[in-house]
mmCIF file of C-alpha atoms in Angstrom:
data_model
loop_
_atom_site.group_PDB
_atom_site.id
_atom_site.type_symbol
_atom_site.label_atom_id
_atom_site.label_comp_id
_atom_site.label_asym_id
_atom_site.label_seq_id
_atom_site.Cartn_x
_atom_site.Cartn_y
_atom_site.Cartn_z
ATOM 1 C CA VAL L 182 -42.015 26.772 29.529
ATOM 2 C CA ASP L 183 -41.745 28.044 25.949
ATOM 3 C CA GLU L 184 -37.958 28.050 26.207
ATOM 4 C CA LEU L 185 -37.928 24.557 27.685
ATOM 5 C CA LEU L 186 -40.342 23.297 25.029
ATOM 6 C CA ALA L 187 -38.134 24.720 22.271
ATOM 7 C CA LYS L 188 -35.086 22.951 23.715
ATOM 8 C CA VAL L 189 -36.894 19.604 23.889
ATOM 9 C CA LEU L 190 -38.229 19.846 20.342
ATOM 10 C CA ALA L 191 -34.807 20.945 19.064
ATOM 11 C CA ALA L 192 -33.257 17.761 20.440
ATOM 12 C CA GLY L 193 -34.779 15.802 17.559
ATOM 13 C CA ALA L 194 -34.237 12.146 16.758
ATOM 14 C CA GLY L 195 -31.166 10.293 17.993
ATOM 15 C CA ILE L 196 -30.617 12.731 20.840
ATOM 16 C CA THR L 197 -26.944 13.378 21.521
ATOM 17 C CA HIS L 198 -27.051 16.759 23.261
ATOM 18 C CA PHE L 199 -29.863 17.940 25.516
ATOM 19 C CA GLU L 200 -29.298 21.448 26.857
ATOM 20 C CA VAL L 201 -31.708 21.296 29.768
ATOM 21 C CA THR L 202 -30.508 21.706 33.329
ATOM 22 C CA GLU L 203 -31.754 19.845 36.357
ATOM 23 C CA GLN L 204 -33.171 23.119 37.667
ATOM 24 C CA ASP L 205 -35.164 23.523 34.439
ATOM 25 C CA LEU L 206 -36.692 20.094 34.984
ATOM 26 C CA VAL L 207 -37.400 20.711 38.674
ATOM 27 C CA MET L 208 -39.253 23.919 37.811
ATOM 28 C CA CYS L 209 -41.184 22.054 35.107
ATOM 29 C CA CYS L 210 -42.203 19.401 37.643
ATOM 30 C CA ARG L 211 -43.411 22.015 40.109
ATOM 31 C CA ALA L 212 -45.464 23.804 37.459
ATOM 32 C CA VAL L 213 -47.102 20.694 36.045
ATOM 33 C CA LYS L 214 -47.852 19.280 39.512
ATOM 34 C CA ALA L 215 -49.993 22.338 40.191
ATOM 35 C CA VAL L 216 -51.868 21.733 36.934
ATOM 36 C CA PHE L 217 -52.556 18.083 37.775
ATOM 37 C CA ALA L 218 -53.557 18.961 41.345
ATOM 38 C CA ALA L 219 -56.200 21.344 39.999
ATOM 39 C CA GLU L 220 -57.774 18.566 37.908
ATOM 40 C CA PRO L 221 -60.192 15.929 39.204
ATOM 41 C CA THR L 222 -59.019 12.345 39.598
ATOM 42 C CA LEU L 223 -61.665 11.338 37.032
ATOM 43 C CA LEU L 224 -61.474 13.569 33.967
ATOM 44 C CA GLU L 225 -64.793 14.089 32.193
ATOM 45 C CA LEU L 226 -63.942 15.069 28.624
ATOM 46 C CA ASN L 227 -65.828 15.732 25.409
ATOM 47 C CA PRO L 228 -65.027 14.567 21.882
ATOM 48 C CA PRO L 229 -63.415 14.988 19.437
ATOM 49 C CA ILE L 230 -60.219 13.800 21.093
ATOM 50 C CA THR L 231 -57.217 11.711 20.049
ATOM 51 C CA ILE L 232 -56.508 8.901 22.526
ATOM 52 C CA CYS L 233 -52.949 7.535 22.672
ATOM 53 C CA GLY L 234 -51.612 4.412 24.358
ATOM 54 C CA ASP L 235 -48.235 3.752 25.955
ATOM 55 C CA ILE L 236 -45.247 5.860 24.870
ATOM 56 C CA GLU L 237 -42.567 4.332 27.163
ATOM 57 C CA GLY L 238 -39.775 6.702 26.269
ATOM 58 C CA HIS L 239 -40.204 6.487 22.481
ATOM 59 C CA TYR L 240 -39.549 10.181 21.933
ATOM 60 C CA THR L 241 -39.389 9.998 18.133
ATOM 61 C CA ASP L 242 -42.651 8.040 17.994
ATOM 62 C CA LEU L 243 -44.312 10.664 20.192
ATOM 63 C CA VAL L 244 -43.187 13.467 17.896
ATOM 64 C CA ARG L 245 -44.373 11.461 14.885
ATOM 65 C CA ILE L 246 -47.828 11.203 16.472
ATOM 66 C CA PHE L 247 -47.931 14.984 16.724
ATOM 67 C CA HIS L 248 -46.764 15.381 13.122
ATOM 68 C CA GLU L 249 -49.454 12.979 11.904
ATOM 69 C CA THR L 250 -52.359 14.133 14.080
ATOM 70 C CA GLY L 251 -51.503 17.739 14.900
ATOM 71 C CA PHE L 252 -49.300 19.449 17.451
ATOM 72 C CA PRO L 253 -51.062 20.852 20.518
ATOM 73 C CA PRO L 254 -53.255 22.838 20.663
ATOM 74 C CA ASP L 255 -54.406 22.067 17.096
ATOM 75 C CA SER L 256 -55.524 18.620 18.268
ATOM 76 C CA ILE L 257 -56.902 17.598 21.665
ATOM 77 C CA TYR L 258 -55.143 14.631 23.282
ATOM 78 C CA LEU L 259 -55.695 12.083 26.010
ATOM 79 C CA PHE L 260 -52.698 9.881 26.841
ATOM 80 C CA LEU L 261 -53.336 6.669 28.767
ATOM 81 C CA GLY L 262 -50.117 6.432 30.787
ATOM 82 C CA ASN L 263 -46.687 4.749 30.691
ATOM 83 C CA TYR L 264 -44.616 7.652 29.462
ATOM 84 C CA VAL L 265 -41.243 6.461 30.789
ATOM 85 C CA ASN L 266 -39.168 3.266 31.009
ATOM 86 C CA GLY L 267 -38.479 2.633 27.340
ATOM 87 C CA GLY L 268 -34.774 3.275 27.789
ATOM 88 C CA SER L 269 -31.926 1.159 29.120
ATOM 89 C CA MET L 270 -34.040 -1.921 29.861
ATOM 90 C CA CYS L 271 -35.089 -2.028 26.187
ATOM 91 C CA ASN L 272 -31.552 -1.750 24.768
ATOM 92 C CA TYR L 273 -31.804 1.566 23.007
ATOM 93 C CA GLN L 274 -30.892 5.149 23.785
ATOM 94 C CA MET L 275 -32.524 6.573 26.898
ATOM 95 C CA GLU L 276 -35.120 9.188 25.957
ATOM 96 C CA ASP L 277 -37.466 8.993 28.931
ATOM 97 C CA ILE L 278 -36.574 12.485 30.150
ATOM 98 C CA GLU L 279 -37.115 14.096 26.747
ATOM 99 C CA THR L 280 -40.420 12.269 26.379
ATOM 100 C CA ILE L 281 -41.893 13.153 29.756
ATOM 101 C CA THR L 282 -40.588 16.729 29.574
ATOM 102 C CA LEU L 283 -42.228 17.304 26.193
ATOM 103 C CA LEU L 284 -45.531 15.963 27.515
ATOM 104 C CA PHE L 285 -45.302 18.042 30.690
ATOM 105 C CA CYS L 286 -44.584 21.209 28.696
ATOM 106 C CA TYR L 287 -47.701 20.711 26.612
ATOM 107 C CA LYS L 288 -49.719 19.973 29.738
ATOM 108 C CA ILE L 289 -48.577 23.242 31.307
ATOM 109 C CA LYS L 290 -49.236 25.274 28.153
ATOM 110 C CA TYR L 291 -52.566 23.717 27.197
ATOM 111 C CA PRO L 292 -54.220 22.331 30.347
ATOM 112 C CA GLU L 293 -57.713 22.479 28.817
ATOM 113 C CA SER L 294 -56.884 20.449 25.701
ATOM 114 C CA PHE L 295 -54.005 18.143 26.667
ATOM 115 C CA PHE L 296 -54.701 15.364 29.157
ATOM 116 C CA MET L 297 -52.582 12.639 30.734
ATOM 117 C CA LEU L 298 -53.610 9.650 32.844
ATOM 118 C CA ARG L 299 -51.329 7.770 35.164
ATOM 119 C CA GLY L 300 -49.883 4.411 34.097
ATOM 120 C CA ASN L 301 -48.267 1.617 36.053
ATOM 121 C CA PHE L 302 -44.802 2.966 35.141
ATOM 122 C CA GLU L 303 -45.785 6.233 36.818
ATOM 123 C CA THR L 304 -45.202 4.544 40.172
ATOM 124 C CA GLN L 305 -41.950 4.733 42.070
ATOM 125 C CA PHE L 306 -41.522 0.965 42.397
ATOM 126 C CA ASN L 307 -41.897 0.246 38.678
ATOM 127 C CA ASN L 308 -39.946 3.151 37.233
ATOM 128 C CA GLY L 309 -37.244 2.634 39.834
ATOM 129 C CA PHE L 310 -36.768 -0.967 38.724
ATOM 130 C CA TYR L 311 -37.177 -0.627 34.958
ATOM 131 C CA GLY L 312 -34.741 2.165 34.249
ATOM 132 C CA PHE L 313 -36.126 5.666 34.799
ATOM 133 C CA ARG L 314 -34.246 6.140 38.060
ATOM 134 C CA ASP L 315 -31.033 5.006 36.356
ATOM 135 C CA GLU L 316 -31.573 7.484 33.533
ATOM 136 C CA CYS L 317 -32.102 10.372 35.953
ATOM 137 C CA THR L 318 -29.057 9.334 37.968
ATOM 138 C CA LYS L 319 -26.721 8.810 35.009
ATOM 139 C CA ARG L 320 -27.683 11.991 33.206
ATOM 140 C CA TYR L 321 -28.045 14.366 36.191
ATOM 141 C CA MET L 322 -25.974 12.607 38.884
ATOM 142 C CA SER L 323 -28.807 12.755 41.407
ATOM 143 C CA THR L 324 -31.837 10.772 42.520
ATOM 144 C CA LEU L 325 -33.576 13.989 43.628
ATOM 145 C CA LEU L 326 -34.857 14.646 40.108
ATOM 146 C CA TRP L 327 -36.307 11.133 39.999
ATOM 147 C CA HIS L 328 -38.151 11.832 43.252
ATOM 148 C CA ASP L 329 -39.488 15.104 41.821
ATOM 149 C CA PHE L 330 -40.916 13.293 38.803
ATOM 150 C CA ASN L 331 -42.545 10.675 41.013
ATOM 151 C CA ASP L 332 -44.063 13.390 43.162
ATOM 152 C CA VAL L 333 -45.757 14.702 40.002
ATOM 153 C CA PHE L 334 -46.918 11.208 39.037
ATOM 154 C CA SER L 335 -48.723 10.837 42.362
ATOM 155 C CA TRP L 336 -51.004 13.744 41.395
ATOM 156 C CA MET L 337 -51.991 12.529 37.929
ATOM 157 C CA PRO L 338 -55.628 11.602 37.158
ATOM 158 C CA MET L 339 -56.438 7.901 37.256
ATOM 159 C CA ALA L 340 -59.250 7.676 34.690
ATOM 160 C CA ALA L 341 -61.298 9.646 32.184
ATOM 161 C CA THR L 342 -64.668 9.513 30.516
ATOM 162 C CA VAL L 343 -65.155 10.796 26.975
ATOM 163 C CA GLY L 344 -68.590 12.004 25.965
ATOM 164 C CA SER L 345 -70.058 10.012 28.868
ATOM 165 C CA ARG L 346 -69.666 6.922 26.657
ATOM 166 C CA LEU L 347 -66.039 5.827 27.004
ATOM 167 C CA LEU L 348 -64.256 4.970 30.236
ATOM 168 C CA CYS L 349 -60.496 5.329 29.749
ATOM 169 C CA VAL L 350 -57.942 3.815 32.122
ATOM 170 C CA HIS L 351 -54.378 2.645 31.771
ATOM 171 C CA GLY L 352 -54.769 -0.989 32.780
ATOM 172 C CA GLY L 353 -58.271 -2.286 33.246
ATOM 173 C CA LEU L 354 -61.223 -2.923 35.488
ATOM 174 C CA SER L 355 -61.474 -3.876 39.133
ATOM 175 C CA PRO L 356 -63.887 -6.016 41.147
ATOM 176 C CA ARG L 357 -63.732 -3.148 43.649
ATOM 177 C CA LEU L 358 -65.192 -0.671 41.125
ATOM 178 C CA SER L 359 -68.971 -0.222 41.259
ATOM 179 C CA SER L 360 -69.478 3.474 40.446
ATOM 180 C CA LEU L 361 -67.725 6.395 38.805
ATOM 181 C CA ASP L 362 -67.999 8.288 42.093
ATOM 182 C CA GLN L 363 -65.320 5.980 43.488
ATOM 183 C CA LEU L 364 -62.969 7.330 40.832
ATOM 184 C CA ARG L 365 -64.010 10.917 41.465
ATOM 185 C CA ASN L 366 -63.304 10.531 45.180
ATOM 186 C CA LEU L 367 -59.845 8.955 45.034
ATOM 187 C CA PRO L 368 -57.526 11.029 47.248
ATOM 188 C CA ARG L 369 -54.241 12.462 46.015
ATOM 189 C CA PRO L 370 -51.293 12.387 46.201
ATOM 190 C CA LEU L 371 -51.720 8.667 45.636
ATOM 191 C CA ARG L 372 -48.991 6.131 46.361
ATOM 192 C CA VAL L 373 -50.950 3.128 44.942
ATOM 193 C CA PRO L 374 -51.098 0.501 47.652
ATOM 194 C CA PHE L 375 -51.275 -3.178 46.650
ATOM 195 C CA PRO L 376 -53.869 -4.612 46.514
ATOM 196 C CA SER L 377 -56.277 -1.736 45.851
ATOM 197 C CA LEU L 378 -58.724 -0.303 43.359
ATOM 198 C CA CYS L 379 -55.977 1.984 42.051
ATOM 199 C CA ALA L 380 -53.582 -0.919 41.480
ATOM 200 C CA ASP L 381 -56.299 -2.759 39.542
ATOM 201 C CA LEU L 382 -56.905 0.280 37.341
ATOM 202 C CA LEU L 383 -53.205 0.397 36.495
ATOM 203 C CA ILE L 384 -52.351 -3.253 35.867
ATOM 204 C CA SER L 385 -55.370 -5.543 35.402
ATOM 205 C CA ASP L 386 -55.804 -7.124 31.954
ATOM 206 C CA PRO L 387 -58.664 -8.516 29.843
ATOM 207 C CA ASN L 388 -58.519 -12.115 28.648
ATOM 208 C CA ALA L 389 -60.993 -13.280 26.011
ATOM 209 C CA SER L 390 -60.572 -16.949 26.968
ATOM 210 C CA ILE L 391 -61.987 -16.681 30.508
ATOM 211 C CA LYS L 392 -65.177 -15.664 32.246
ATOM 212 C CA GLY L 393 -65.384 -13.613 35.400
ATOM 213 C CA TRP L 394 -62.365 -12.613 37.466
ATOM 214 C CA GLN L 395 -59.183 -14.614 37.959
ATOM 215 C CA MET L 396 -55.867 -13.867 39.580
ATOM 216 C CA ASN L 397 -53.252 -13.331 36.914
ATOM 217 C CA PRO L 398 -51.200 -16.557 36.623
ATOM 218 C CA MET L 399 -48.183 -14.573 35.382
ATOM 219 C CA GLY L 400 -48.178 -12.482 38.538
ATOM 220 C CA GLY L 401 -47.810 -9.202 36.651
ATOM 221 C CA SER L 402 -51.354 -7.960 37.271
ATOM 222 C CA CYS L 403 -53.794 -8.151 40.120
ATOM 223 C CA TYR L 404 -56.530 -9.668 37.948
ATOM 224 C CA ILE L 405 -57.449 -10.855 34.517
ATOM 225 C CA PHE L 406 -61.098 -10.549 33.501
ATOM 226 C CA GLY L 407 -63.396 -11.875 30.813
ATOM 227 C CA GLU L 408 -65.723 -10.270 28.286
ATOM 228 C CA ASP L 409 -68.664 -10.821 30.624
ATOM 229 C CA VAL L 410 -66.977 -8.565 33.190
ATOM 230 C CA VAL L 411 -66.608 -5.806 30.594
ATOM 231 C CA ILE L 412 -70.287 -6.056 29.598
ATOM 232 C CA ARG L 413 -71.451 -5.863 33.222
ATOM 233 C CA ALA L 414 -69.080 -3.001 34.019
ATOM 234 C CA CYS L 415 -70.342 -0.967 31.061
ATOM 235 C CA GLN L 416 -73.919 -1.472 32.232
ATOM 236 C CA THR L 417 -73.093 -0.656 35.853
ATOM 237 C CA LEU L 418 -70.999 2.418 35.062
ATOM 238 C CA GLY L 419 -73.253 3.715 32.298
ATOM 239 C CA VAL L 420 -70.657 3.652 29.500
ATOM 240 C CA SER L 421 -70.504 1.819 26.172
ATOM 241 C CA GLN L 422 -66.798 0.959 25.927
ATOM 242 C CA ILE L 423 -63.662 0.574 28.023
ATOM 243 C CA VAL L 424 -60.538 2.085 26.423
ATOM 244 C CA ARG L 425 -57.142 1.071 27.796
ATOM 245 C CA GLY L 426 -53.441 0.760 27.025
ATOM 246 C CA HIS L 427 -50.931 -1.334 28.979
ATOM 247 C CA GLN L 428 -50.594 -4.318 26.615
ATOM 248 C CA VAL L 429 -48.794 -4.717 23.293
ATOM 249 C CA VAL L 430 -51.027 -5.766 20.382
ATOM 250 C CA GLN L 431 -49.779 -6.843 16.976
ATOM 251 C CA ASP L 432 -51.345 -4.080 14.862
ATOM 252 C CA GLY L 433 -50.927 -1.281 17.402
ATOM 253 C CA TYR L 434 -54.567 -1.309 18.453
ATOM 254 C CA GLU L 435 -57.449 -3.779 18.574
#
């Protein structure tokens, strides 16, 4: 993994030559799957910790985060999902493989201080449609590598608590969620059926203009939910805040 990590970091910005074989990546997937499988579906973490939203194949942005905040293991990280699919569908150079490989290397090396949740792009349907399958196929002439990555994704944790005060998910809340034990008991590997609690965790969105639960009129999420839902969920689940990624906001966070 040290050799693979060195190759990924040496690629640098504007990647033109990536000397990593398909076999290297397959072995990386097998190693990191074992790490994820040994973790609970609900991570229960302690601060201090740096929480990061969607990366979506922005390899140079990911490296800049590490330069600004500290490379592992100097800083402890929790990533909230959506590591791939920033490539061909977004009209810039495909760097999904570099991005996810760098993250997987750090997860293998530092499993006790580097944490990754699953996002909605870590599902076979979404990353197959939005470009990750195409990147794997064009660069390695095979869909088998894409299947290996998705096998890993099915073992990733779905949620995390931090200091017993924050509940971290990729997408949002669910009307099906009434206790943290439901998250602890989610079986894996998980293929994310629709509709389901897991699908809600990955793709539901808050909306400050509504109350209660509504079906998403755009069709991209199972539900949208109001501030009153967040307040009740915090009380029910015994946390003070919900931390999530999934949506773009003007200033990067809000």
